[in-house]
Amino acid sequence: MIGAFHFVGGEVPRHRLDFAVERGPLHLRGVYRCVRDGGIGFATVPQRAGRFDMPTDRPHVVILGDDLHQALGPAAFHRKSVRRFAARCRTAAIVACEAIPVLYTGPALAAMGMRWDGLIVETLPRWEASWADLIREANPSITLLIGTVKPEGGVQ
């Protein structure tokens, strides 16, 4: 099902992707470059979007946006869809910190260069472990990058 979330692919005019690569949010420019130059698909799935299923005609990078007004964790997403897509992926990133470009570009480069699907979860630190558990449960061999905040004093 495409339509409950934003899908960027071959139907986006090149000049719009050029604009996104040059002037889009810094942390997403590498992803947009991989979409434009590497022929990968890209989707953002917001909280409570319901079921989603990415086509298998080319590699895709999916961002699960669990950081809107509040982070709700995996329960805010269609669990079977998340598990199904994570099982297809070879790389994933959990961004529970500021938007560090390499956490976004890593899965996109793997999608472009190795033709593997990639998953990116934007969330808050309190949900980091829950997301990691769900992703590893769906795909124990996945390469998982985790961007977290530095603990401040004492045991956290």
PDB file of C-alpha atoms in Angstrom:
ATOM      1  CA  MET A   1       0.000   0.000   0.000  1.00  0.00           C
ATOM      2  CA  ILE A   2       1.490   3.305  -1.070  1.00  0.00           C
ATOM      3  CA  GLY A   3      -0.422   6.430  -0.262  1.00  0.00           C
ATOM      4  CA  ALA A   4      -0.533   6.430   3.534  1.00  0.00           C
ATOM      5  CA  PHE A   5       3.028   7.714   3.456  1.00  0.00           C
ATOM      6  CA  HIS A   6       5.347   9.711   1.228  1.00  0.00           C
ATOM      7  CA  PHE A   7       7.013   7.741  -1.560  1.00  0.00           C
ATOM      8  CA  VAL A   8       9.908   9.071  -3.599  1.00  0.00           C
ATOM      9  CA  GLY A   9      10.954   7.135  -6.656  1.00  0.00           C
ATOM     10  CA  GLY A  10      11.319   7.270 -10.399  1.00  0.00           C
ATOM     11  CA  GLU A  11       8.179   9.354 -10.826  1.00  0.00           C
ATOM     12  CA  VAL A  12       9.772  12.378  -9.119  1.00  0.00           C
ATOM     13  CA  PRO A  13      11.250  14.777 -11.691  1.00  0.00           C
ATOM     14  CA  ARG A  14      15.036  14.909 -11.618  1.00  0.00           C
ATOM     15  CA  HIS A  15      15.095  18.668 -11.016  1.00  0.00           C
ATOM     16  CA  ARG A  16      13.154  18.134  -7.769  1.00  0.00           C
ATOM     17  CA  LEU A  17      15.642  15.515  -6.601  1.00  0.00           C
ATOM     18  CA  ASP A  18      18.486  17.862  -7.582  1.00  0.00           C
ATOM     19  CA  PHE A  19      16.887  20.534  -5.397  1.00  0.00           C
ATOM     20  CA  ALA A  20      16.523  18.086  -2.481  1.00  0.00           C
ATOM     21  CA  VAL A  21      20.179  17.014  -2.801  1.00  0.00           C
ATOM     22  CA  GLU A  22      21.371  20.627  -2.845  1.00  0.00           C
ATOM     23  CA  ARG A  23      18.989  22.275  -0.387  1.00  0.00           C
ATOM     24  CA  GLY A  24      17.113  19.600   1.520  1.00  0.00           C
ATOM     25  CA  PRO A  25      17.731  18.863   5.193  1.00  0.00           C
ATOM     26  CA  LEU A  26      21.425  18.168   5.667  1.00  0.00           C
ATOM     27  CA  HIS A  27      20.871  14.730   7.208  1.00  0.00           C
ATOM     28  CA  LEU A  28      18.756  13.588   4.228  1.00  0.00           C
ATOM     29  CA  ARG A  29      20.876  14.903   1.362  1.00  0.00           C
ATOM     30  CA  GLY A  30      22.846  11.653   1.085  1.00  0.00           C
ATOM     31  CA  VAL A  31      19.623   9.654   0.961  1.00  0.00           C
ATOM     32  CA  TYR A  32      18.224  11.914  -1.755  1.00  0.00           C
ATOM     33  CA  ARG A  33      21.488  11.571  -3.681  1.00  0.00           C
ATOM     34  CA  CYS A  34      21.182   7.770  -3.564  1.00  0.00           C
ATOM     35  CA  VAL A  35      17.563   7.978  -4.750  1.00  0.00           C
ATOM     36  CA  ARG A  36      18.543  10.288  -7.604  1.00  0.00           C
ATOM     37  CA  ASP A  37      21.775   8.579  -8.666  1.00  0.00           C
ATOM     38  CA  GLY A  38      21.292   4.993  -7.555  1.00  0.00           C
ATOM     39  CA  GLY A  39      17.733   4.217  -8.534  1.00  0.00           C
ATOM     40  CA  ILE A  40      16.564   3.239  -5.074  1.00  0.00           C
ATOM     41  CA  GLY A  41      13.124   3.852  -3.631  1.00  0.00           C
ATOM     42  CA  PHE A  42      12.461   5.893  -0.505  1.00  0.00           C
ATOM     43  CA  ALA A  43       9.516   6.118   1.849  1.00  0.00           C
ATOM     44  CA  THR A  44       8.735   7.805   5.132  1.00  0.00           C
ATOM     45  CA  VAL A  45       6.194   6.027   7.302  1.00  0.00           C
ATOM     46  CA  PRO A  46       4.710   8.160  10.086  1.00  0.00           C
ATOM     47  CA  GLN A  47       3.209   6.921  13.326  1.00  0.00           C
ATOM     48  CA  ARG A  48      -0.163   5.199  12.972  1.00  0.00           C
ATOM     49  CA  ALA A  49       0.089   5.013   9.166  1.00  0.00           C
ATOM     50  CA  GLY A  50      -1.109   1.433   9.234  1.00  0.00           C
ATOM     51  CA  ARG A  51       0.021  -1.413   7.018  1.00  0.00           C
ATOM     52  CA  PHE A  52       2.763  -0.792   4.481  1.00  0.00           C
ATOM     53  CA  ASP A  53       4.477  -3.028   1.975  1.00  0.00           C
ATOM     54  CA  MET A  54       7.371  -1.867  -0.164  1.00  0.00           C
ATOM     55  CA  PRO A  55       7.701  -3.084  -3.745  1.00  0.00           C
ATOM     56  CA  THR A  56      10.478  -5.550  -4.500  1.00  0.00           C
ATOM     57  CA  ASP A  57      11.384  -4.163  -7.933  1.00  0.00           C
ATOM     58  CA  ARG A  58      14.374  -2.270  -6.488  1.00  0.00           C
ATOM     59  CA  PRO A  59      16.012  -1.649  -3.113  1.00  0.00           C
ATOM     60  CA  HIS A  60      14.256   0.764  -0.782  1.00  0.00           C
ATOM     61  CA  VAL A  61      15.146   2.850   2.227  1.00  0.00           C
ATOM     62  CA  VAL A  62      12.297   3.349   4.667  1.00  0.00           C
ATOM     63  CA  ILE A  63      12.305   5.881   7.477  1.00  0.00           C
ATOM     64  CA  LEU A  64       9.969   5.130  10.359  1.00  0.00           C
ATOM     65  CA  GLY A  65       9.171   8.521  11.862  1.00  0.00           C
ATOM     66  CA  ASP A  66       8.682   7.795  15.539  1.00  0.00           C
ATOM     67  CA  ASP A  67       9.772  11.263  16.597  1.00  0.00           C
ATOM     68  CA  LEU A  68       6.886  13.517  15.683  1.00  0.00           C
ATOM     69  CA  HIS A  69       5.184  15.406  18.521  1.00  0.00           C
ATOM     70  CA  GLN A  70       6.062  12.538  20.815  1.00  0.00           C
ATOM     71  CA  ALA A  71       7.811   9.215  20.351  1.00  0.00           C
ATOM     72  CA  LEU A  72       5.437   6.292  20.842  1.00  0.00           C
ATOM     73  CA  GLY A  73       7.756   3.374  20.089  1.00  0.00           C
ATOM     74  CA  PRO A  74       7.055   0.301  17.984  1.00  0.00           C
ATOM     75  CA  ALA A  75       3.420   0.127  19.110  1.00  0.00           C
ATOM     76  CA  ALA A  76       2.652   3.167  16.910  1.00  0.00           C
ATOM     77  CA  PHE A  77       3.523   1.188  13.757  1.00  0.00           C
ATOM     78  CA  HIS A  78       2.005  -1.820  12.023  1.00  0.00           C
ATOM     79  CA  ARG A  79       4.159  -4.484  13.651  1.00  0.00           C
ATOM     80  CA  LYS A  80       3.845  -7.109  10.905  1.00  0.00           C
ATOM     81  CA  SER A  81       4.818  -4.549   8.236  1.00  0.00           C
ATOM     82  CA  VAL A  82       7.853  -3.420  10.231  1.00  0.00           C
ATOM     83  CA  ARG A  83       8.948  -7.008  10.846  1.00  0.00           C
ATOM     84  CA  ARG A  84       8.428  -7.993   7.205  1.00  0.00           C
ATOM     85  CA  PHE A  85      10.470  -5.060   5.906  1.00  0.00           C
ATOM     86  CA  ALA A  86      13.213  -5.429   8.557  1.00  0.00           C
ATOM     87  CA  ALA A  87      13.574  -9.090   7.576  1.00  0.00           C
ATOM     88  CA  ARG A  88      14.390  -7.950   4.010  1.00  0.00           C
ATOM     89  CA  CYS A  89      17.023  -5.456   5.135  1.00  0.00           C
ATOM     90  CA  ARG A  90      20.746  -5.962   5.589  1.00  0.00           C
ATOM     91  CA  THR A  91      21.319  -2.587   7.289  1.00  0.00           C
ATOM     92  CA  ALA A  92      19.324  -0.476   9.717  1.00  0.00           C
ATOM     93  CA  ALA A  93      19.903   2.614  11.814  1.00  0.00           C
ATOM     94  CA  ILE A  94      18.182   3.812  14.947  1.00  0.00           C
ATOM     95  CA  VAL A  95      18.489   7.570  15.331  1.00  0.00           C
ATOM     96  CA  ALA A  96      17.792   8.344  18.987  1.00  0.00           C
ATOM     97  CA  CYS A  97      19.940  11.467  18.958  1.00  0.00           C
ATOM     98  CA  GLU A  98      20.411  14.501  16.751  1.00  0.00           C
ATOM     99  CA  ALA A  99      20.105  13.850  13.027  1.00  0.00           C
ATOM    100  CA  ILE A 100      23.620  12.626  12.183  1.00  0.00           C
ATOM    101  CA  PRO A 101      23.942  12.340   8.379  1.00  0.00           C
ATOM    102  CA  VAL A 102      25.937   9.082   8.363  1.00  0.00           C
ATOM    103  CA  LEU A 103      23.106   7.278  10.178  1.00  0.00           C
ATOM    104  CA  TYR A 104      20.846   8.092   7.240  1.00  0.00           C
ATOM    105  CA  THR A 105      23.374   7.781   4.448  1.00  0.00           C
ATOM    106  CA  GLY A 106      24.708   4.375   5.593  1.00  0.00           C
ATOM    107  CA  PRO A 107      21.555   2.372   4.829  1.00  0.00           C
ATOM    108  CA  ALA A 108      20.988   4.406   1.649  1.00  0.00           C
ATOM    109  CA  LEU A 109      24.501   3.685   0.355  1.00  0.00           C
ATOM    110  CA  ALA A 110      24.011  -0.030   1.073  1.00  0.00           C
ATOM    111  CA  ALA A 111      20.732   0.090  -0.836  1.00  0.00           C
ATOM    112  CA  MET A 112      22.385   1.812  -3.774  1.00  0.00           C
ATOM    113  CA  GLY A 113      25.712  -0.031  -3.870  1.00  0.00           C
ATOM    114  CA  MET A 114      24.869  -3.488  -2.609  1.00  0.00           C
ATOM    115  CA  ARG A 115      21.192  -3.462  -3.714  1.00  0.00           C
ATOM    116  CA  TRP A 116      20.011  -4.178  -0.142  1.00  0.00           C
ATOM    117  CA  ASP A 117      16.967  -2.652   1.504  1.00  0.00           C
ATOM    118  CA  GLY A 118      17.647  -0.333   4.434  1.00  0.00           C
ATOM    119  CA  LEU A 119      15.646   0.792   7.457  1.00  0.00           C
ATOM    120  CA  ILE A 120      16.009   3.983   9.500  1.00  0.00           C
ATOM    121  CA  VAL A 121      14.079   4.589  12.714  1.00  0.00           C
ATOM    122  CA  GLU A 122      13.846   8.118  14.074  1.00  0.00           C
ATOM    123  CA  THR A 123      12.929   7.963  17.754  1.00  0.00           C
ATOM    124  CA  LEU A 124      13.889   9.118  21.238  1.00  0.00           C
ATOM    125  CA  PRO A 125      16.344   7.410  23.625  1.00  0.00           C
ATOM    126  CA  ARG A 126      13.595   5.865  25.763  1.00  0.00           C
ATOM    127  CA  TRP A 127      12.482   3.729  22.771  1.00  0.00           C
ATOM    128  CA  GLU A 128      15.935   2.854  21.439  1.00  0.00           C
ATOM    129  CA  ALA A 129      16.106  -0.607  23.069  1.00  0.00           C
ATOM    130  CA  SER A 130      12.539  -1.512  22.057  1.00  0.00           C
ATOM    131  CA  TRP A 131      13.272  -0.685  18.429  1.00  0.00           C
ATOM    132  CA  ALA A 132      16.582  -2.586  18.521  1.00  0.00           C
ATOM    133  CA  ASP A 133      14.832  -5.650  19.981  1.00  0.00           C
ATOM    134  CA  LEU A 134      12.101  -5.588  17.319  1.00  0.00           C
ATOM    135  CA  ILE A 135      14.577  -5.195  14.449  1.00  0.00           C
ATOM    136  CA  ARG A 136      16.920  -7.905  15.747  1.00  0.00           C
ATOM    137  CA  GLU A 137      13.971 -10.229  16.376  1.00  0.00           C
ATOM    138  CA  ALA A 138      12.885  -9.815  12.750  1.00  0.00           C
ATOM    139  CA  ASN A 139      16.422 -10.110  11.399  1.00  0.00           C
ATOM    140  CA  PRO A 140      19.154 -11.412  13.758  1.00  0.00           C
ATOM    141  CA  SER A 141      21.905 -10.932  11.153  1.00  0.00           C
ATOM    142  CA  ILE A 142      21.141  -7.276  10.356  1.00  0.00           C
ATOM    143  CA  THR A 143      23.871  -4.673  10.658  1.00  0.00           C
ATOM    144  CA  LEU A 144      22.450  -2.172  13.126  1.00  0.00           C
ATOM    145  CA  LEU A 145      23.784   1.346  13.633  1.00  0.00           C
ATOM    146  CA  ILE A 146      22.561   3.111  16.761  1.00  0.00           C
ATOM    147  CA  GLY A 147      22.903   6.829  17.352  1.00  0.00           C
ATOM    148  CA  THR A 148      22.254   7.590  20.980  1.00  0.00           C
ATOM    149  CA  VAL A 149      22.770  10.405  23.429  1.00  0.00           C
ATOM    150  CA  LYS A 150      25.735  10.462  25.764  1.00  0.00           C
ATOM    151  CA  PRO A 151      24.682   9.651  29.350  1.00  0.00           C
ATOM    152  CA  GLU A 152      25.257  12.473  31.768  1.00  0.00           C
ATOM    153  CA  GLY A 153      26.746  11.469  35.110  1.00  0.00           C
ATOM    154  CA  GLY A 154      26.135   8.237  36.943  1.00  0.00           C
ATOM    155  CA  VAL A 155      24.557   5.078  35.691  1.00  0.00           C
ATOM    156  CA  GLN A 156      21.701   5.603  33.258  1.00  0.00           C
TER     157      GLN A 156
END
